[in-house]
Coordinates of C-alpha atoms in Angstrom, one line a residue:
M17 CA 42.3 20.3 8.0
A18 CA 40.8 24.1 9.0
L19 CA 39.1 23.9 12.2
S20 CA 38.3 27.3 13.2
S21 CA 35.2 28.1 11.9
L22 CA 33.9 24.7 13.6
R23 CA 35.9 25.3 17.0
L24 CA 35.3 29.1 17.5
P25 CA 31.6 29.1 18.1
L26 CA 32.1 26.6 21.1
S27 CA 34.2 29.1 22.9
L28 CA 32.7 32.7 21.5
W29 CA 29.5 31.6 21.9
L30 CA 30.2 30.8 25.8
P31 CA 31.1 33.4 28.4
K32 CA 33.8 32.6 31.1
H33 CA 32.5 31.6 34.8
R34 CA 34.2 30.7 37.6
S35 CA 34.1 27.6 39.1
V36 CA 30.9 26.4 40.9
R37 CA 31.1 24.4 44.1
Y38 CA 28.6 21.9 45.0
E39 CA 28.3 19.8 48.3
N40 CA 30.6 17.0 48.7
P41 CA 28.9 13.5 49.4
K42 CA 31.4 11.1 50.5
I43 CA 33.0 8.4 48.2
P44 CA 35.0 5.2 48.8
S45 CA 38.7 5.9 48.8
R46 CA 39.1 2.9 46.5
L47 CA 36.9 4.9 43.6
N48 CA 38.3 8.1 44.7
V49 CA 42.1 7.0 43.7
I50 CA 41.2 5.2 40.8
C51 CA 39.2 8.0 39.0
C52 CA 41.0 11.0 40.1
C53 CA 44.2 9.7 39.0
S54 CA 43.6 11.4 35.3
T55 CA 40.9 13.5 33.7
S56 CA 41.1 11.3 30.4
A57 CA 38.8 8.8 29.2
A58 CA 41.7 6.7 28.0
T59 CA 43.5 6.6 31.5
A60 CA 40.3 6.0 33.3
E61 CA 39.7 2.9 30.7
E62 CA 43.0 1.7 31.8
S63 CA 42.5 2.1 35.3
L64 CA 38.9 0.4 35.7
T65 CA 38.1 -2.8 34.8
H66 CA 34.8 -3.6 33.4
A67 CA 33.8 -5.5 36.6
E68 CA 34.0 -2.7 38.9
R69 CA 31.3 -0.5 39.8
W70 CA 31.3 2.4 42.3
E71 CA 29.5 1.9 45.6
S72 CA 26.5 4.1 45.9
V73 CA 25.6 5.8 48.9
R74 CA 22.7 7.9 47.9
K75 CA 20.7 8.5 44.8
R76 CA 20.3 12.1 43.5
K77 CA 19.3 14.2 40.7
V78 CA 21.9 14.8 38.2
V79 CA 22.3 16.4 34.7
L80 CA 24.8 15.1 32.4
R81 CA 26.3 16.9 29.3
V82 CA 26.3 14.4 26.3
G83 CA 28.4 14.4 23.0
Y84 CA 28.0 11.9 20.2
V85 CA 28.3 11.1 16.6
G86 CA 25.2 9.9 15.3
T87 CA 26.2 8.5 12.1
D88 CA 26.0 4.4 13.4
Y89 CA 22.6 5.2 15.5
R90 CA 19.1 5.5 15.1
G91 CA 18.9 8.3 16.6
L92 CA 19.1 9.4 20.4
Q93 CA 15.9 7.9 21.9
I94 CA 15.8 4.5 23.1
Q95 CA 13.8 1.8 21.4
R96 CA 12.3 -0.7 23.8
D97 CA 9.9 -2.3 21.6
D98 CA 12.7 -3.2 19.2
P99 CA 16.1 -4.4 21.5
S100 CA 18.2 -4.9 18.5
I101 CA 18.0 -1.0 17.3
S102 CA 21.1 0.8 18.4
T103 CA 20.6 4.2 19.8
I104 CA 22.6 6.7 22.1
E105 CA 20.3 6.3 25.0
K106 CA 20.8 2.7 24.8
E107 CA 24.3 2.8 25.0
L108 CA 23.9 5.5 27.7
E109 CA 21.7 3.6 30.1
T110 CA 23.9 0.8 29.6
A111 CA 27.4 2.4 30.4
I112 CA 25.7 4.2 33.6
F113 CA 24.4 0.8 35.0
K114 CA 27.7 -1.0 34.8
A115 CA 29.5 2.1 36.4
G116 CA 27.3 1.8 39.2
G117 CA 25.0 4.7 38.4
I118 CA 21.6 2.5 38.0
R119 CA 20.5 -0.1 40.1
E120 CA 19.8 -3.7 38.6
S121 CA 15.9 -3.3 39.9
N122 CA 15.7 0.1 37.8
F123 CA 18.0 -1.0 34.7
G124 CA 15.6 -1.0 31.7
N125 CA 13.3 1.2 32.7
L126 CA 13.9 5.2 32.1
N127 CA 10.9 6.4 34.2
K128 CA 11.9 4.6 37.4
I129 CA 15.0 7.0 37.2
A130 CA 13.1 10.1 35.9
W131 CA 15.3 10.3 32.6
A132 CA 14.8 13.5 30.9
R133 CA 16.9 15.3 28.0
S134 CA 16.8 18.4 26.4
S135 CA 16.0 17.7 22.9
R136 CA 15.9 14.6 20.6
T137 CA 18.1 14.1 17.4
D138 CA 17.0 11.7 14.3
K139 CA 19.0 8.8 12.8
G140 CA 22.5 10.1 11.6
V141 CA 22.3 13.8 13.5
H142 CA 25.1 14.6 16.1
S143 CA 25.7 16.3 19.3
L144 CA 28.2 18.3 21.5
A145 CA 25.5 19.7 23.9
T146 CA 22.6 17.1 24.9
M147 CA 21.9 17.5 28.4
I148 CA 20.3 14.5 30.0
S149 CA 18.8 14.4 33.8
L150 CA 18.3 11.7 35.8
K151 CA 18.1 10.3 39.4
M152 CA 21.8 8.6 39.4
E153 CA 23.1 6.4 42.4
I154 CA 26.2 8.3 43.6
P155 CA 29.2 7.3 45.5
E156 CA 30.7 9.4 48.3
N157 CA 32.3 12.5 47.7
A158 CA 31.6 12.3 44.1
W159 CA 32.5 16.3 43.5
D160 CA 35.3 16.4 45.8
G161 CA 37.5 18.9 44.5
D162 CA 36.0 17.9 41.2
P163 CA 33.0 20.3 40.6
Y164 CA 32.2 19.4 37.0
G165 CA 32.1 15.4 38.0
I166 CA 35.1 14.9 34.9
S167 CA 36.3 11.8 37.3
L168 CA 32.8 10.6 37.5
V169 CA 31.7 10.6 33.8
N170 CA 35.5 9.1 33.0
H171 CA 34.5 6.0 35.0
I172 CA 31.2 5.9 32.6
N173 CA 32.8 6.7 29.5
S174 CA 35.1 3.8 30.0
Y175 CA 32.1 1.7 29.1
L176 CA 30.9 3.7 26.3
P177 CA 31.9 3.5 22.6
R178 CA 34.4 6.0 21.2
D179 CA 31.7 7.8 19.2
I180 CA 29.8 8.7 22.5
K181 CA 31.0 10.7 25.3
V182 CA 29.8 12.2 28.9
F183 CA 31.6 15.4 29.3
S184 CA 30.3 16.7 32.8
A185 CA 27.8 15.5 35.5
V186 CA 26.8 17.9 38.0
P187 CA 23.9 17.6 40.7
A188 CA 20.5 19.3 39.4
Q189 CA 18.0 20.8 41.5
R190 CA 15.0 18.6 42.0
S191 CA 12.8 20.9 39.5
F192 CA 14.6 21.4 36.7
D193 CA 13.8 20.2 33.4
P194 CA 15.9 20.1 30.7
R195 CA 13.5 20.1 27.9
K196 CA 11.1 22.8 29.1
E197 CA 14.2 25.1 30.4
C198 CA 15.9 25.0 27.2
N199 CA 15.2 28.6 25.2
L200 CA 18.0 28.3 23.0
R201 CA 19.2 25.5 20.4
M202 CA 22.1 26.1 18.2
Y203 CA 22.8 23.9 15.2
S204 CA 25.3 23.9 12.6
Y205 CA 24.7 22.4 9.3
L206 CA 27.9 21.3 7.1
L207 CA 27.3 22.2 3.4
P208 CA 29.4 21.0 0.4
A209 CA 30.3 24.4 -1.2
E210 CA 29.9 23.1 -4.7
V211 CA 26.1 22.2 -3.9
I212 CA 25.2 25.8 -3.6
G213 CA 27.1 26.9 -6.9
I214 CA 30.8 27.6 -5.8
K215 CA 33.3 26.3 -7.8
S216 CA 37.1 25.3 -6.8
H217 CA 37.9 27.9 -9.3
F218 CA 35.9 30.9 -8.5
S219 CA 37.4 34.1 -7.7
A220 CA 37.2 35.5 -3.8
A221 CA 34.3 37.9 -5.3
E222 CA 32.6 35.4 -6.9
I223 CA 32.5 33.2 -3.8
E224 CA 31.5 36.0 -1.7
D225 CA 28.4 36.8 -4.2
H226 CA 27.2 33.4 -3.7
I227 CA 27.5 33.3 -0.2
A228 CA 25.9 36.7 0.4
D229 CA 23.2 35.5 -2.2
F230 CA 22.7 32.3 -0.1
N231 CA 22.3 34.2 3.0
D232 CA 20.0 36.5 1.7
I233 CA 17.7 33.3 1.6
L234 CA 18.5 31.9 4.8
N235 CA 17.9 35.2 6.7
A236 CA 14.0 34.9 5.5
F237 CA 13.7 32.4 7.9
E238 CA 14.3 34.5 10.9
G239 CA 11.5 35.6 13.1
E240 CA 8.2 33.7 14.3
H241 CA 6.2 31.8 11.8
P242 CA 4.2 28.8 11.2
F243 CA 6.4 26.3 10.1
H244 CA 3.8 23.6 9.1
N245 CA 5.3 22.8 5.7
Y246 CA 8.6 22.1 7.2
T247 CA 7.4 18.9 9.4
I248 CA 4.9 16.1 9.5
R249 CA 2.2 18.4 10.5
S250 CA 0.0 15.5 12.4
K251 CA 2.7 15.4 15.0
Y252 CA 2.2 18.8 16.3
R253 CA -1.7 19.3 16.2
T254 CA -3.1 20.6 19.7
K255 CA -4.8 17.3 21.1
L256 CA -8.5 17.2 21.3
P257 CA -11.0 17.2 24.2
G258 CA -10.9 14.2 26.6
K259 CA -14.1 12.6 27.0
K260 CA -14.6 13.7 30.5
S261 CA -14.6 17.5 29.2
P262 CA -17.6 19.9 29.3
I263 CA -16.7 20.5 25.1
Y264 CA -16.7 16.7 24.6
R265 CA -20.0 16.2 26.4
N266 CA -21.7 18.9 24.2
M267 CA -20.3 17.3 20.8
S268 CA -22.4 15.4 18.1
K269 CA -21.8 11.6 17.8
T270 CA -19.9 12.4 14.8
E271 CA -17.6 14.9 16.7
R272 CA -17.0 12.5 19.4
S273 CA -16.1 9.8 17.0
T274 CA -13.6 12.1 15.5
V275 CA -12.1 13.0 18.7
E276 CA -11.8 9.4 19.9
A277 CA -9.8 8.6 16.6
S278 CA -7.7 11.4 16.7
P279 CA -5.0 10.7 19.5
S280 CA -3.2 8.4 17.6
E281 CA -2.2 11.0 15.1
L282 CA -1.6 14.0 17.6
E283 CA 1.8 14.3 19.1
G284 CA 2.7 17.5 21.1
S285 CA 6.2 18.6 21.1
D286 CA 8.6 21.0 22.3
D287 CA 11.7 21.0 19.8
E288 CA 12.9 19.6 16.8
D289 CA 13.2 15.8 18.0
E290 CA 10.7 15.8 20.8
F291 CA 8.6 13.3 18.9
N292 CA 7.6 10.2 20.2
G293 CA 6.6 7.5 17.3
G294 CA 9.1 5.5 16.3
N295 CA 11.7 5.7 13.4
S296 CA 11.2 9.1 12.2
S297 CA 13.8 8.6 9.5
E298 CA 11.3 6.5 7.4
T299 CA 8.6 8.9 7.7
E300 CA 9.3 11.0 4.2
V301 CA 11.8 11.2 1.6
L302 CA 12.4 13.7 -1.2
N303 CA 10.2 12.2 -3.9
Q304 CA 7.5 10.3 -1.5
N305 CA 4.5 9.9 -3.1
S306 CA 2.1 8.3 -0.3
S307 CA -1.5 9.2 -0.4
M308 CA -3.8 11.7 1.7
S309 CA -7.7 12.4 1.5
S310 CA -9.6 15.3 2.6
N311 CA -11.7 12.5 4.3
G312 CA -10.9 12.7 8.2
N313 CA -10.8 8.8 9.1
K314 CA -8.5 8.3 6.2
I315 CA -6.3 11.0 7.3
L316 CA -6.2 9.5 10.7
L317 CA -5.3 6.2 9.3
H318 CA -2.4 7.6 7.6
A319 CA -1.1 9.1 10.4
C320 CA -1.5 6.2 12.3
K321 CA 0.9 4.5 9.6
K322 CA 3.5 7.3 10.0
Q323 CA 2.7 8.3 6.6
E324 CA 4.1 12.2 5.4
D325 CA 1.4 14.8 5.1
V326 CA 1.3 14.9 1.3
L327 CA -1.1 16.3 -0.8
K328 CA -3.3 14.7 -3.1
E329 CA -6.3 15.7 -5.5
K330 CA -9.7 13.8 -4.3
S331 CA -10.3 12.7 -7.9
T332 CA -6.9 12.0 -9.7
D333 CA -4.0 9.9 -8.9
S334 CA -1.6 12.8 -9.3
V335 CA 0.4 14.5 -6.6
V336 CA -0.2 18.0 -5.7
R337 CA 2.9 19.5 -4.7
A338 CA 1.1 23.0 -3.5
K339 CA -2.1 24.2 -2.9
W340 CA -4.1 26.8 -0.5
L341 CA -6.8 26.1 2.0
Y342 CA -9.6 28.1 1.3
E343 CA -12.0 26.7 4.1
P344 CA -10.9 25.3 7.5
D345 CA -10.1 21.9 7.5
E346 CA -10.4 19.9 10.7
S347 CA -8.3 17.0 9.8
D348 CA -5.2 19.4 8.9
R349 CA -5.4 21.9 11.7
I350 CA -2.6 24.4 12.1
G351 CA -2.4 25.5 15.7
A352 CA 0.2 27.6 18.0
S353 CA 2.6 24.3 18.2
H354 CA 3.7 24.9 14.8
F355 CA 4.8 28.4 15.1
R356 CA 8.3 28.6 16.0
K357 CA 10.8 31.2 16.6
I358 CA 14.1 31.6 14.4
F359 CA 16.8 33.6 16.2
H360 CA 19.7 33.4 13.5
C361 CA 20.2 31.7 10.7
S362 CA 23.0 32.3 8.2
C363 CA 25.9 31.0 6.3
G364 CA 29.3 31.4 7.4
K365 CA 32.8 31.7 5.1
L366 CA 34.3 29.2 3.0
E367 CA 36.0 26.6 4.4
K368 CA 37.9 23.7 3.6
S369 CA 38.4 20.1 5.1
L370 CA 41.4 17.9 3.3
T371 CA 40.2 18.5 0.0
H372 CA 36.4 19.4 0.5
E373 CA 35.5 23.2 0.6
Y374 CA 32.2 23.6 2.8
V375 CA 30.2 26.6 4.4
E376 CA 28.6 26.1 8.0
L377 CA 25.3 27.3 8.6
S378 CA 24.1 28.6 11.7
I379 CA 20.7 28.0 12.9
W380 CA 19.6 29.1 16.5
G381 CA 16.1 28.8 17.4
E382 CA 13.8 28.2 20.4
S383 CA 12.5 25.0 19.2
F384 CA 12.6 23.2 16.4
M385 CA 10.2 20.1 14.9
L386 CA 11.1 16.9 13.3
H387 CA 13.0 17.7 10.2
Q388 CA 12.5 21.2 10.3
I389 CA 16.2 22.3 9.9
R390 CA 16.5 19.6 7.2
K391 CA 13.7 21.0 5.4
M392 CA 14.8 24.5 6.1
V393 CA 18.2 23.8 4.3
G394 CA 16.8 21.5 1.4
T395 CA 14.5 24.5 0.8
A396 CA 17.1 26.9 0.6
V397 CA 19.5 25.0 -1.5
A398 CA 16.6 24.2 -4.2
M399 CA 16.1 28.2 -3.7
K400 CA 19.8 28.9 -4.7
R401 CA 19.9 26.0 -7.4
K402 CA 16.8 27.9 -8.9
L403 CA 14.7 24.8 -8.7
L404 CA 12.1 26.7 -6.5
P405 CA 11.2 30.5 -6.9
R406 CA 12.4 33.1 -4.3
D407 CA 8.9 33.6 -3.1
I408 CA 8.5 30.0 -1.9
L409 CA 9.8 31.1 1.6
T410 CA 6.8 33.5 1.9
L411 CA 4.3 31.2 0.4
S412 CA 5.5 28.4 2.8
L413 CA 5.1 30.4 5.7
A414 CA 1.6 31.5 5.2
K415 CA -0.5 29.4 7.7
F416 CA -3.0 28.5 4.8
S417 CA -0.2 27.0 2.4
R418 CA 0.1 23.4 1.9
I419 CA 3.6 22.7 0.0
I420 CA 6.1 20.3 -0.3
L421 CA 9.3 21.2 0.3
P422 CA 12.6 18.9 0.1
L423 CA 14.6 17.4 3.1
A424 CA 18.4 17.7 3.2
P425 CA 20.4 14.9 4.6
S426 CA 21.0 14.3 8.1
E427 CA 24.8 13.4 8.2
V428 CA 25.9 16.9 8.7
L429 CA 23.8 18.3 11.1
I430 CA 25.4 19.0 14.7
L431 CA 23.5 20.4 17.9
R432 CA 26.6 22.8 18.8
G433 CA 25.3 24.4 22.0
N434 CA 22.1 25.7 24.0
R435 CA 21.0 27.9 26.7
F436 CA 18.7 27.5 29.8
S437 CA 16.5 29.6 31.8
I438 CA 14.2 29.1 34.5
R439 CA 10.7 29.9 32.5
E440 CA 8.5 30.4 35.5
R441 CA 10.7 33.3 36.9
P442 CA 10.9 36.9 35.0
G443 CA 14.3 37.8 33.7
N444 CA 16.9 35.2 32.6
V445 CA 17.1 33.4 35.8
K446 CA 19.9 30.5 35.5
R447 CA 20.5 27.6 37.6
P448 CA 24.0 27.5 38.9
E449 CA 24.3 23.5 37.8
M450 CA 23.3 24.9 34.0
I451 CA 25.9 27.7 34.2
A452 CA 28.9 25.2 35.0
I453 CA 27.9 22.7 32.5
V454 CA 27.2 25.1 29.7
E455 CA 29.8 27.7 30.3
S456 CA 32.6 26.3 32.0
E457 CA 36.1 26.3 30.4
E458 CA 36.7 22.7 31.6
V459 CA 33.9 21.3 30.1
I460 CA 34.2 23.5 26.8
K461 CA 37.6 21.8 26.6
Q462 CA 36.4 18.4 26.7
V463 CA 33.9 19.3 24.1
D464 CA 36.2 20.7 21.7
E465 CA 38.6 17.8 22.1
F466 CA 35.8 15.4 21.4
F467 CA 34.7 17.5 18.5
T468 CA 37.9 17.9 16.7
S469 CA 39.6 14.1 17.3
V470 CA 36.2 12.1 16.9
M471 CA 33.4 13.9 15.1
L472 CA 35.0 16.1 12.7
P473 CA 36.9 13.2 11.0
Q474 CA 33.4 11.3 10.8
V475 CA 31.5 14.0 9.5
A476 CA 34.3 15.3 6.9
K477 CA 33.9 12.0 5.3
F478 CA 30.4 13.5 4.5
L479 CA 31.5 16.5 2.6
E480 CA 32.2 15.1 -0.9
P481 CA 29.8 16.6 -3.2
S482 CA 30.0 13.9 -5.6
G483 CA 30.0 11.2 -2.7
Y484 CA 27.8 9.8 -0.5
P485 CA 24.8 11.3 0.5
W486 CA 25.3 14.3 -1.9
Q487 CA 25.6 12.6 -5.3
E488 CA 22.1 10.9 -5.0
W489 CA 20.4 13.7 -3.0
I490 CA 21.2 16.1 -5.9
E491 CA 19.8 14.3 -8.5
N492 CA 16.8 13.4 -6.8
L493 CA 16.7 17.3 -6.2
D494 CA 17.1 18.6 -9.5
R495 CA 14.6 15.9 -10.5
N496 CA 11.6 15.9 -8.3
T497 CA 11.5 19.2 -6.9
G498 CA 9.7 21.4 -9.1
I499 CA 6.3 22.8 -8.6
P500 CA 3.9 23.4 -11.6
D501 CA 3.4 26.9 -12.0
R502 CA -0.5 26.5 -12.2
E503 CA -0.2 25.3 -8.6
L504 CA 2.3 28.4 -7.7
D505 CA 0.0 30.6 -9.1
E506 CA -3.1 29.6 -7.5
V507 CA -1.4 29.7 -3.9
R508 CA 0.5 33.3 -5.1
N509 CA -2.9 34.8 -5.8
A510 CA -4.8 33.2 -2.8
W511 CA -1.9 34.6 -0.6
K512 CA -2.2 37.9 -2.0
V513 CA -6.2 38.2 -1.5
W514 CA -5.6 36.8 2.2
K515 CA -3.1 39.2 3.0
E516 CA -5.2 42.3 1.4
K517 CA -7.9 41.2 3.3
F518 CA -5.7 40.6 6.7
E519 CA -4.6 44.1 6.3
S520 CA -7.9 45.8 5.4
D521 CA -9.3 43.8 8.8
A522 CA -6.3 45.2 10.9
S523 CA -6.5 48.9 9.7
A524 CA -10.3 48.6 10.4
L525 CA -9.5 47.8 14.4

């Protein structure tokens, strides 16, 4: 099993740093002896009984680095309205409570402990670098001789299933916000080589040509663009004025009724999975045919029902897969929150896991919207397979285009790493706790061990191109992705006119 392409990024991305020391709150000698006897979760599990909870002496804000295999979970976010749904946060909250980190009076309400996360992941997506901050009950001397809290998290890990692991726990400053201060998120997507046309009998030169061609497609995503066609647009529209604002008071009754109806469809976001609205995995599929009207009230109704933003002509039942908005449409607004910055998007060399050949896509961005990465991958694959024209990226990244794009499977998407800095301060100012939890060799070692022993064997199951989920996905992709030439030509012509006018206006300034 070749691991180099998957393991090296973890250490290469992360510069070496010296150990970071923190204040040493007191710890009961009983727990100190039990937890410090080993740094492995297995030994901790042998040493601790599930009846034991550490004795808290104080409550303070900490940040945890968490990894998990998302295959058997309905995403990261806990679902209070349906306790039967299995989520990563549900398991984490329970484990921390059993270990002694959450009081019984606070258990079941994450708001009481100021729970926050750096990002959310959808159903089936994996992570090696989710950061969660919370106000946790702390035993005495929790970090005495253990600046990364390895012994502390081993006690928590003894209550977790094998596919979820806390790598480190360090004290956090009160002002730390993991979501707002995360300025770089690094994802990997493992793609069976056959999906992009690479056959097992190809020569090295042929393989290199295919990868170079695919990189030409992927590189076009880099830069800052409106990715409104790569997500559920309604979730990221700017919230309209409140009833007490001067703008609201000056509106007509019709305008006010629109404002009052709109909040149910609007949801701001700061990263791919920072999306609040139930089970996102059910909101769209490759060949979904949900309806949409230009009437504002109907748009809001569809959004309330979590329907995908697909396009349908007013007078017919046929789905419009691509069109251009010639006039502003208040029910389908594009704002600043739809613009995202992609720093890096590329395909690595051909690798092999067991009998499966694959390539690893690296997609790094400041933030991502729901399904954005998976739609980027789906679109790139459709282009490589000649199901979509090469100019579809240019057209789909134009603010006034509305295009339906394919959604790639979630089973092979991994959050690999991230970076943090304090946005309010000039320069790249990093908090010491984030340097420790992101860049320390001891924590990276924990991450590597989890990846190679737990995550990779699970993800490798989804690298067979003729198995699940690829066979069915490719069949649907080949059957449903094409866009009628007349629709594409209309969008192309409208884009050319818009571009000429834009350049003319810019030169006149």
